[in-house]
């Protein structure tokens, strides 16, 4: 008798729908980061840190990404519990990727570099995977819900220090461009694992999942996303250098997007000069002062954020230094 491969699986035994779900989450994250980059370079007015719609989008995308990771752990643990050489290699790849992101963002935006983002979180979750994989669905659900609630009831300023802030029980959010502490986000991972445990807990359930609702046209539409999902780590590591580098070249190198940036810079200067003259200063003084502020922000690496109206509390010290120098110069 010849064994057949269910329509929802690849010859290697991977589930097309699960890879496609991972691919969709990665694609959504890439789109979100493109919007972030456009705002950073002053090419769009997206308020990703203040607009409730953008904040909800980030939460939804990150939740999907971590939940799928939990489901994937449940599926993998049916066949091969997370331990040994293969698990260690995968963990080393994630840890290396996290280190690369920290190093790259330190070079690009040192004042808000990523020191505990998505990959850092997944590295810690990977360390805990051998323990998580032993949990039944009910225990994983209970721990997941507890992890979601704990920061709301047990947060304390005593855990704001950087060396413990990554736990997620501090009161202040650090100045960083990507913040995914262990709590509450490990809760989403655990709930995804619990759902996967229910689906894949028995061989019969997995076989049913392999063949259900797949094949034909639907399967064909899922496969492009599944290909992305099978290489999610590589896509995650490479997409930002490509997006960032491309936009940097368009703005600084080729000048293709220079006119749009120039319009935003002109609007920034006009707003500054208007506020200055409203305070009683003459136009010439205000023009010189605002030009000084623009140049000072550029020197601090903050002009792009200012043009996109994305300066936050973490930038206040640098902004105050710039303003102080410019006020002193115009006196």
mmCIF file of C-alpha atoms in Angstrom:
data_model
loop_
_atom_site.group_PDB
_atom_site.id
_atom_site.type_symbol
_atom_site.label_atom_id
_atom_site.label_comp_id
_atom_site.label_asym_id
_atom_site.label_seq_id
_atom_site.Cartn_x
_atom_site.Cartn_y
_atom_site.Cartn_z
ATOM 1 C CA UNK A 1 0.000 0.000 0.000
ATOM 2 C CA UNK A 2 1.346 3.458 -0.943
ATOM 3 C CA UNK A 3 1.089 6.199 1.668
ATOM 4 C CA UNK A 4 -0.495 9.442 0.515
ATOM 5 C CA UNK A 5 0.269 12.948 1.720
ATOM 6 C CA UNK A 6 -2.823 14.829 2.913
ATOM 7 C CA UNK A 7 -3.629 17.919 0.857
ATOM 8 C CA UNK A 8 -2.943 20.242 3.764
ATOM 9 C CA UNK A 9 0.597 18.981 4.316
ATOM 10 C CA UNK A 10 3.880 19.269 2.468
ATOM 11 C CA UNK A 11 5.949 16.197 1.689
ATOM 12 C CA UNK A 12 8.094 17.018 4.716
ATOM 13 C CA UNK A 13 5.082 16.726 6.977
ATOM 14 C CA UNK A 14 4.588 20.460 7.554
ATOM 15 C CA UNK A 15 1.045 21.801 7.801
ATOM 16 C CA UNK A 16 0.324 24.254 5.007
ATOM 17 C CA UNK A 17 -2.338 26.114 6.989
ATOM 18 C CA UNK A 18 -0.032 26.545 9.999
ATOM 19 C CA UNK A 19 2.863 27.771 7.865
ATOM 20 C CA UNK A 20 0.418 30.081 6.072
ATOM 21 C CA UNK A 21 -0.830 31.496 9.373
ATOM 22 C CA UNK A 22 2.771 32.197 10.386
ATOM 23 C CA UNK A 23 3.437 33.731 6.972
ATOM 24 C CA UNK A 24 0.385 35.983 7.264
ATOM 25 C CA UNK A 25 1.537 37.201 10.687
ATOM 26 C CA UNK A 26 5.021 37.927 9.331
ATOM 27 C CA UNK A 27 3.573 39.717 6.277
ATOM 28 C CA UNK A 28 1.425 41.899 8.538
ATOM 29 C CA UNK A 29 4.476 42.718 10.664
ATOM 30 C CA UNK A 30 6.465 43.671 7.556
ATOM 31 C CA UNK A 31 3.644 46.000 6.456
ATOM 32 C CA UNK A 32 3.532 47.578 9.920
ATOM 33 C CA UNK A 33 7.297 48.137 9.908
ATOM 34 C CA UNK A 34 7.078 49.746 6.462
ATOM 35 C CA UNK A 35 4.585 52.248 7.866
ATOM 36 C CA UNK A 36 6.892 52.841 10.842
ATOM 37 C CA UNK A 37 9.846 53.482 8.529
ATOM 38 C CA UNK A 38 7.832 55.885 6.373
ATOM 39 C CA UNK A 39 6.910 57.834 9.500
ATOM 40 C CA UNK A 40 10.484 57.780 10.796
ATOM 41 C CA UNK A 41 11.846 59.287 7.583
ATOM 42 C CA UNK A 42 9.172 61.983 7.651
ATOM 43 C CA UNK A 43 7.424 60.585 4.588
ATOM 44 C CA UNK A 44 4.091 59.856 6.290
ATOM 45 C CA UNK A 45 2.188 61.252 9.238
ATOM 46 C CA UNK A 46 1.325 57.931 10.884
ATOM 47 C CA UNK A 47 1.178 58.223 14.678
ATOM 48 C CA UNK A 48 2.102 54.657 15.537
ATOM 49 C CA UNK A 49 2.802 55.414 19.187
ATOM 50 C CA UNK A 50 -0.254 57.512 20.019
ATOM 51 C CA UNK A 51 -3.135 56.665 17.678
ATOM 52 C CA UNK A 52 -5.374 53.973 19.253
ATOM 53 C CA UNK A 53 -5.939 52.369 15.845
ATOM 54 C CA UNK A 54 -2.220 51.899 15.243
ATOM 55 C CA UNK A 55 -1.680 50.694 18.810
ATOM 56 C CA UNK A 56 -4.480 48.143 18.364
ATOM 57 C CA UNK A 57 -2.959 47.025 15.049
ATOM 58 C CA UNK A 58 0.427 46.443 16.702
ATOM 59 C CA UNK A 59 -1.211 44.453 19.501
ATOM 60 C CA UNK A 60 -3.179 42.321 17.034
ATOM 61 C CA UNK A 61 -0.170 41.603 14.794
ATOM 62 C CA UNK A 62 2.136 40.779 17.697
ATOM 63 C CA UNK A 63 -0.522 38.609 19.333
ATOM 64 C CA UNK A 64 -1.029 36.656 16.107
ATOM 65 C CA UNK A 65 2.717 36.160 15.716
ATOM 66 C CA UNK A 66 3.199 34.872 19.277
ATOM 67 C CA UNK A 67 0.024 32.759 19.288
ATOM 68 C CA UNK A 68 1.118 30.988 16.094
ATOM 69 C CA UNK A 69 4.510 30.372 17.715
ATOM 70 C CA UNK A 70 2.662 28.702 20.602
ATOM 71 C CA UNK A 71 0.572 26.557 18.264
ATOM 72 C CA UNK A 72 3.745 25.568 16.403
ATOM 73 C CA UNK A 73 5.385 24.490 19.657
ATOM 74 C CA UNK A 74 2.390 22.308 20.475
ATOM 75 C CA UNK A 75 2.501 20.677 17.057
ATOM 76 C CA UNK A 76 6.269 20.127 17.164
ATOM 77 C CA UNK A 77 6.160 18.654 20.670
ATOM 78 C CA UNK A 78 3.849 15.875 19.455
ATOM 79 C CA UNK A 79 6.691 14.488 17.340
ATOM 80 C CA UNK A 80 9.888 15.813 18.929
ATOM 81 C CA UNK A 81 9.915 17.554 22.339
ATOM 82 C CA UNK A 82 12.096 20.692 22.338
ATOM 83 C CA UNK A 83 15.477 19.428 23.407
ATOM 84 C CA UNK A 84 18.719 18.252 21.897
ATOM 85 C CA UNK A 85 20.761 19.529 18.992
ATOM 86 C CA UNK A 86 17.934 20.706 16.723
ATOM 87 C CA UNK A 87 16.299 22.743 19.475
ATOM 88 C CA UNK A 88 19.658 24.240 20.491
ATOM 89 C CA UNK A 89 20.467 25.252 16.908
ATOM 90 C CA UNK A 90 17.081 26.916 16.460
ATOM 91 C CA UNK A 91 17.482 28.718 19.778
ATOM 92 C CA UNK A 92 20.969 29.879 18.809
ATOM 93 C CA UNK A 93 19.601 31.251 15.512
ATOM 94 C CA UNK A 94 16.896 33.222 17.322
ATOM 95 C CA UNK A 95 19.385 34.504 19.896
ATOM 96 C CA UNK A 96 21.804 35.515 17.152
ATOM 97 C CA UNK A 97 19.012 37.289 15.319
ATOM 98 C CA UNK A 98 18.031 39.160 18.479
ATOM 99 C CA UNK A 99 21.654 40.239 19.002
ATOM 100 C CA UNK A 100 21.871 41.392 15.385
ATOM 101 C CA UNK A 101 18.735 43.503 15.768
ATOM 102 C CA UNK A 102 20.092 45.100 18.950
ATOM 103 C CA UNK A 103 23.398 45.893 17.244
ATOM 104 C CA UNK A 104 21.742 47.227 14.090
ATOM 105 C CA UNK A 105 19.283 49.475 15.904
ATOM 106 C CA UNK A 106 22.050 50.739 18.192
ATOM 107 C CA UNK A 107 23.855 51.919 15.085
ATOM 108 C CA UNK A 108 20.710 53.396 13.456
ATOM 109 C CA UNK A 109 18.815 54.888 16.425
ATOM 110 C CA UNK A 110 21.024 54.505 19.471
ATOM 111 C CA UNK A 111 18.741 56.501 21.763
ATOM 112 C CA UNK A 112 15.895 54.000 21.194
ATOM 113 C CA UNK A 113 17.702 50.803 20.210
ATOM 114 C CA UNK A 114 15.858 47.480 20.531
ATOM 115 C CA UNK A 115 17.157 45.551 23.526
ATOM 116 C CA UNK A 116 14.120 43.345 24.227
ATOM 117 C CA UNK A 117 11.895 43.047 21.189
ATOM 118 C CA UNK A 118 10.076 40.184 19.467
ATOM 119 C CA UNK A 119 13.098 37.952 18.890
ATOM 120 C CA UNK A 120 14.452 38.559 22.390
ATOM 121 C CA UNK A 121 11.060 37.475 23.716
ATOM 122 C CA UNK A 122 11.038 34.379 21.498
ATOM 123 C CA UNK A 123 14.528 33.497 22.710
ATOM 124 C CA UNK A 124 13.348 33.509 26.338
ATOM 125 C CA UNK A 125 10.209 31.570 25.348
ATOM 126 C CA UNK A 126 12.480 29.089 23.566
ATOM 127 C CA UNK A 127 14.518 28.592 26.726
ATOM 128 C CA UNK A 128 11.269 27.797 28.537
ATOM 129 C CA UNK A 129 9.945 25.580 25.710
ATOM 130 C CA UNK A 130 11.037 22.248 27.287
ATOM 131 C CA UNK A 131 8.925 23.108 30.347
ATOM 132 C CA UNK A 132 5.991 24.554 28.396
ATOM 133 C CA UNK A 133 5.864 21.475 26.147
ATOM 134 C CA UNK A 134 5.060 19.302 29.179
ATOM 135 C CA UNK A 135 1.944 21.282 30.120
ATOM 136 C CA UNK A 136 -1.572 20.004 29.441
ATOM 137 C CA UNK A 137 -3.957 22.413 27.740
ATOM 138 C CA UNK A 138 -5.758 23.355 30.980
ATOM 139 C CA UNK A 139 -2.534 24.269 32.796
ATOM 140 C CA UNK A 140 -1.218 26.236 29.818
ATOM 141 C CA UNK A 141 -4.511 28.145 29.608
ATOM 142 C CA UNK A 142 -4.447 29.001 33.313
ATOM 143 C CA UNK A 143 -0.825 30.140 33.215
ATOM 144 C CA UNK A 144 -1.472 32.126 30.035
ATOM 145 C CA UNK A 145 -4.385 34.020 31.560
ATOM 146 C CA UNK A 146 -2.366 34.638 34.738
ATOM 147 C CA UNK A 147 0.505 36.049 32.676
ATOM 148 C CA UNK A 148 -1.871 38.459 30.929
ATOM 149 C CA UNK A 149 -3.304 39.723 34.217
ATOM 150 C CA UNK A 150 -0.183 39.799 36.384
ATOM 151 C CA UNK A 151 1.297 43.091 35.077
ATOM 152 C CA UNK A 152 -2.017 44.822 35.836
ATOM 153 C CA UNK A 153 -2.052 43.755 39.486
ATOM 154 C CA UNK A 154 1.589 43.266 40.475
ATOM 155 C CA UNK A 155 3.587 45.957 38.653
ATOM 156 C CA UNK A 156 6.033 47.898 40.832
ATOM 157 C CA UNK A 157 8.596 50.697 40.274
ATOM 158 C CA UNK A 158 11.159 48.441 41.961
ATOM 159 C CA UNK A 159 11.296 46.451 38.697
ATOM 160 C CA UNK A 160 11.878 49.439 36.393
ATOM 161 C CA UNK A 161 15.659 48.959 36.336
ATOM 162 C CA UNK A 162 16.902 47.782 32.903
ATOM 163 C CA UNK A 163 18.342 44.525 34.241
ATOM 164 C CA UNK A 164 14.864 43.381 35.414
ATOM 165 C CA UNK A 165 12.538 45.498 33.230
ATOM 166 C CA UNK A 166 12.434 42.732 30.580
ATOM 167 C CA UNK A 167 10.289 40.662 32.984
ATOM 168 C CA UNK A 168 7.447 43.123 32.375
ATOM 169 C CA UNK A 169 6.461 43.982 35.935
ATOM 170 C CA UNK A 170 7.891 47.492 35.975
ATOM 171 C CA UNK A 171 5.788 50.664 35.899
ATOM 172 C CA UNK A 172 7.710 52.649 33.246
ATOM 173 C CA UNK A 173 8.056 51.634 29.619
ATOM 174 C CA UNK A 174 11.689 51.912 28.460
ATOM 175 C CA UNK A 175 12.760 54.133 25.575
ATOM 176 C CA UNK A 176 13.015 51.571 22.786
ATOM 177 C CA UNK A 177 11.505 51.090 19.332
ATOM 178 C CA UNK A 178 10.270 47.570 20.068
ATOM 179 C CA UNK A 179 9.217 46.436 23.529
ATOM 180 C CA UNK A 180 7.960 42.869 24.057
ATOM 181 C CA UNK A 181 8.667 41.944 27.717
ATOM 182 C CA UNK A 182 8.087 38.446 29.029
ATOM 183 C CA UNK A 183 4.905 39.564 30.796
ATOM 184 C CA UNK A 184 2.202 39.833 29.597
ATOM 185 C CA UNK A 185 3.241 38.508 26.167
ATOM 186 C CA UNK A 186 4.253 35.024 27.266
ATOM 187 C CA UNK A 187 0.556 34.671 28.085
ATOM 188 C CA UNK A 188 -0.350 34.912 24.386
ATOM 189 C CA UNK A 189 2.287 32.292 23.598
ATOM 190 C CA UNK A 190 0.877 29.972 26.281
ATOM 191 C CA UNK A 191 -2.701 30.393 25.064
ATOM 192 C CA UNK A 192 -1.570 29.579 21.523
ATOM 193 C CA UNK A 193 0.183 26.500 22.881
ATOM 194 C CA UNK A 194 -2.981 25.469 24.757
ATOM 195 C CA UNK A 195 -5.030 25.763 21.553
ATOM 196 C CA UNK A 196 -2.435 23.737 19.686
ATOM 197 C CA UNK A 197 -2.368 21.135 22.433
ATOM 198 C CA UNK A 198 -6.123 20.663 22.001
ATOM 199 C CA UNK A 199 -5.815 20.333 18.205
ATOM 200 C CA UNK A 200 -2.712 18.161 18.140
ATOM 201 C CA UNK A 201 -3.014 16.377 21.474
ATOM 202 C CA UNK A 202 -3.944 13.117 19.800
ATOM 203 C CA UNK A 203 -2.785 11.609 16.558
ATOM 204 C CA UNK A 204 -6.379 11.298 15.351
ATOM 205 C CA UNK A 205 -6.949 15.009 15.933
ATOM 206 C CA UNK A 206 -3.821 15.876 13.976
ATOM 207 C CA UNK A 207 -4.807 13.643 11.085
ATOM 208 C CA UNK A 208 -8.213 15.303 10.995
ATOM 209 C CA UNK A 209 -6.573 18.733 10.964
ATOM 210 C CA UNK A 210 -4.256 17.654 8.137
ATOM 211 C CA UNK A 211 -7.109 16.809 5.830
ATOM 212 C CA UNK A 212 -9.847 19.222 6.878
ATOM 213 C CA UNK A 213 -10.861 22.058 4.635
ATOM 214 C CA UNK A 214 -7.840 21.827 2.368
ATOM 215 C CA UNK A 215 -6.923 20.931 -1.164
ATOM 216 C CA UNK A 216 -7.618 22.346 -4.576
ATOM 217 C CA UNK A 217 -7.905 26.085 -5.002
ATOM 218 C CA UNK A 218 -7.769 26.961 -1.287
ATOM 219 C CA UNK A 219 -4.555 24.984 -0.807
ATOM 220 C CA UNK A 220 -3.010 26.738 -3.808
ATOM 221 C CA UNK A 221 -3.794 30.166 -2.359
ATOM 222 C CA UNK A 222 -2.274 29.245 0.996
ATOM 223 C CA UNK A 223 1.029 28.016 -0.368
ATOM 224 C CA UNK A 224 2.647 31.446 -1.104
ATOM 225 C CA UNK A 225 2.031 32.475 2.507
ATOM 226 C CA UNK A 226 3.200 29.059 3.667
ATOM 227 C CA UNK A 227 6.516 29.591 1.884
ATOM 228 C CA UNK A 228 6.963 32.844 3.809
ATOM 229 C CA UNK A 229 6.002 31.075 7.029
ATOM 230 C CA UNK A 230 8.578 28.336 6.531
ATOM 231 C CA UNK A 231 11.310 30.985 6.366
ATOM 232 C CA UNK A 232 9.866 33.406 8.903
ATOM 233 C CA UNK A 233 13.114 34.022 10.808
ATOM 234 C CA UNK A 234 15.030 34.930 7.656
ATOM 235 C CA UNK A 235 12.212 37.196 6.461
ATOM 236 C CA UNK A 236 12.034 38.881 9.851
ATOM 237 C CA UNK A 237 15.785 39.514 9.964
ATOM 238 C CA UNK A 238 16.110 40.758 6.384
ATOM 239 C CA UNK A 239 12.999 42.852 5.826
ATOM 240 C CA UNK A 240 13.978 45.868 7.931
ATOM 241 C CA UNK A 241 17.484 46.320 6.458
ATOM 242 C CA UNK A 242 15.890 46.150 3.002
ATOM 243 C CA UNK A 243 13.042 48.553 3.808
ATOM 244 C CA UNK A 244 15.214 50.919 5.835
ATOM 245 C CA UNK A 245 18.050 50.858 3.331
ATOM 246 C CA UNK A 246 15.711 51.435 0.422
ATOM 247 C CA UNK A 247 14.028 54.417 2.053
ATOM 248 C CA UNK A 248 17.369 55.851 3.161
ATOM 249 C CA UNK A 249 18.635 55.681 -0.418
ATOM 250 C CA UNK A 250 15.410 57.232 -1.706
ATOM 251 C CA UNK A 251 15.664 60.111 0.768
ATOM 252 C CA UNK A 252 19.397 60.667 1.155
ATOM 253 C CA UNK A 253 21.041 58.874 -1.745
ATOM 254 C CA UNK A 254 18.964 59.177 -4.919
ATOM 255 C CA UNK A 255 16.838 62.105 -3.773
ATOM 256 C CA UNK A 256 13.711 60.526 -5.294
ATOM 257 C CA UNK A 257 11.677 61.293 -2.177
ATOM 258 C CA UNK A 258 13.536 64.508 -1.341
ATOM 259 C CA UNK A 259 10.672 66.840 -2.464
ATOM 260 C CA UNK A 260 8.187 65.235 -0.058
ATOM 261 C CA UNK A 261 10.708 65.403 2.768
ATOM 262 C CA UNK A 262 11.446 69.036 1.882
ATOM 263 C CA UNK A 263 7.726 69.836 2.168
ATOM 264 C CA UNK A 264 7.618 68.320 5.661
ATOM 265 C CA UNK A 265 10.755 70.208 6.696
ATOM 266 C CA UNK A 266 9.259 73.456 5.407
ATOM 267 C CA UNK A 267 6.061 72.789 7.369
ATOM 268 C CA UNK A 268 8.133 72.092 10.491
ATOM 269 C CA UNK A 269 10.025 75.384 10.137
ATOM 270 C CA UNK A 270 6.826 77.344 9.430
ATOM 271 C CA UNK A 271 5.157 75.915 12.552
ATOM 272 C CA UNK A 272 8.223 76.703 14.665
ATOM 273 C CA UNK A 273 8.495 80.269 13.356
ATOM 274 C CA UNK A 274 4.779 80.862 13.865
ATOM 275 C CA UNK A 275 4.975 79.745 17.497
ATOM 276 C CA UNK A 276 8.105 81.877 17.975
ATOM 277 C CA UNK A 277 6.591 85.082 16.573
ATOM 278 C CA UNK A 278 3.409 84.499 18.567
ATOM 279 C CA UNK A 279 5.591 84.670 21.693
ATOM 280 C CA UNK A 280 6.658 88.210 20.722
ATOM 281 C CA UNK A 281 10.017 87.705 18.967
ATOM 282 C CA UNK A 282 10.735 89.318 15.602
ATOM 283 C CA UNK A 283 10.665 87.333 12.364
ATOM 284 C CA UNK A 284 14.426 87.416 11.715
ATOM 285 C CA UNK A 285 15.237 86.106 15.195
ATOM 286 C CA UNK A 286 12.610 83.375 14.879
ATOM 287 C CA UNK A 287 13.915 82.292 11.470
ATOM 288 C CA UNK A 288 17.450 81.960 12.834
ATOM 289 C CA UNK A 289 16.250 80.210 15.981
ATOM 290 C CA UNK A 290 14.139 77.646 14.119
ATOM 291 C CA UNK A 291 16.952 76.934 11.663
ATOM 292 C CA UNK A 292 19.203 76.321 14.648
ATOM 293 C CA UNK A 293 16.651 73.921 16.162
ATOM 294 C CA UNK A 294 16.321 72.035 12.886
ATOM 295 C CA UNK A 295 20.082 71.652 12.562
ATOM 296 C CA UNK A 296 20.417 70.693 16.226
ATOM 297 C CA UNK A 297 17.755 68.002 15.958
ATOM 298 C CA UNK A 298 19.493 66.630 12.876
ATOM 299 C CA UNK A 299 22.738 66.503 14.840
ATOM 300 C CA UNK A 300 21.021 64.556 17.619
ATOM 301 C CA UNK A 301 19.482 62.127 15.115
ATOM 302 C CA UNK A 302 15.974 63.365 15.948
ATOM 303 C CA UNK A 303 14.992 65.413 12.905
ATOM 304 C CA UNK A 304 13.242 62.526 11.156
ATOM 305 C CA UNK A 305 11.171 61.864 14.274
ATOM 306 C CA UNK A 306 10.360 65.571 14.575
ATOM 307 C CA UNK A 307 9.217 65.798 10.954
ATOM 308 C CA UNK A 308 6.907 62.838 11.571
ATOM 309 C CA UNK A 309 5.668 64.378 14.862
ATOM 310 C CA UNK A 310 6.950 61.354 16.765
ATOM 311 C CA UNK A 311 9.100 62.956 19.446
ATOM 312 C CA UNK A 312 8.312 61.387 22.802
ATOM 313 C CA UNK A 313 9.227 61.676 26.457
ATOM 314 C CA UNK A 314 12.414 59.685 25.901
ATOM 315 C CA UNK A 315 13.608 62.397 23.498
ATOM 316 C CA UNK A 316 12.972 65.322 25.863
ATOM 317 C CA UNK A 317 16.517 65.560 27.253
ATOM 318 C CA UNK A 318 18.071 65.824 23.785
ATOM 319 C CA UNK A 319 15.396 68.267 22.592
ATOM 320 C CA UNK A 320 15.964 70.453 25.660
ATOM 321 C CA UNK A 321 19.709 70.525 24.941
ATOM 322 C CA UNK A 322 19.055 71.673 21.386
ATOM 323 C CA UNK A 323 16.532 74.326 22.407
ATOM 324 C CA UNK A 324 18.824 75.600 25.185
ATOM 325 C CA UNK A 325 21.753 76.030 22.789
ATOM 326 C CA UNK A 326 19.598 77.826 20.215
ATOM 327 C CA UNK A 327 18.003 80.175 22.784
ATOM 328 C CA UNK A 328 21.434 81.062 24.139
ATOM 329 C CA UNK A 329 22.746 81.729 20.641
ATOM 330 C CA UNK A 330 19.932 84.127 19.749
ATOM 331 C CA UNK A 331 20.139 86.203 22.929
#
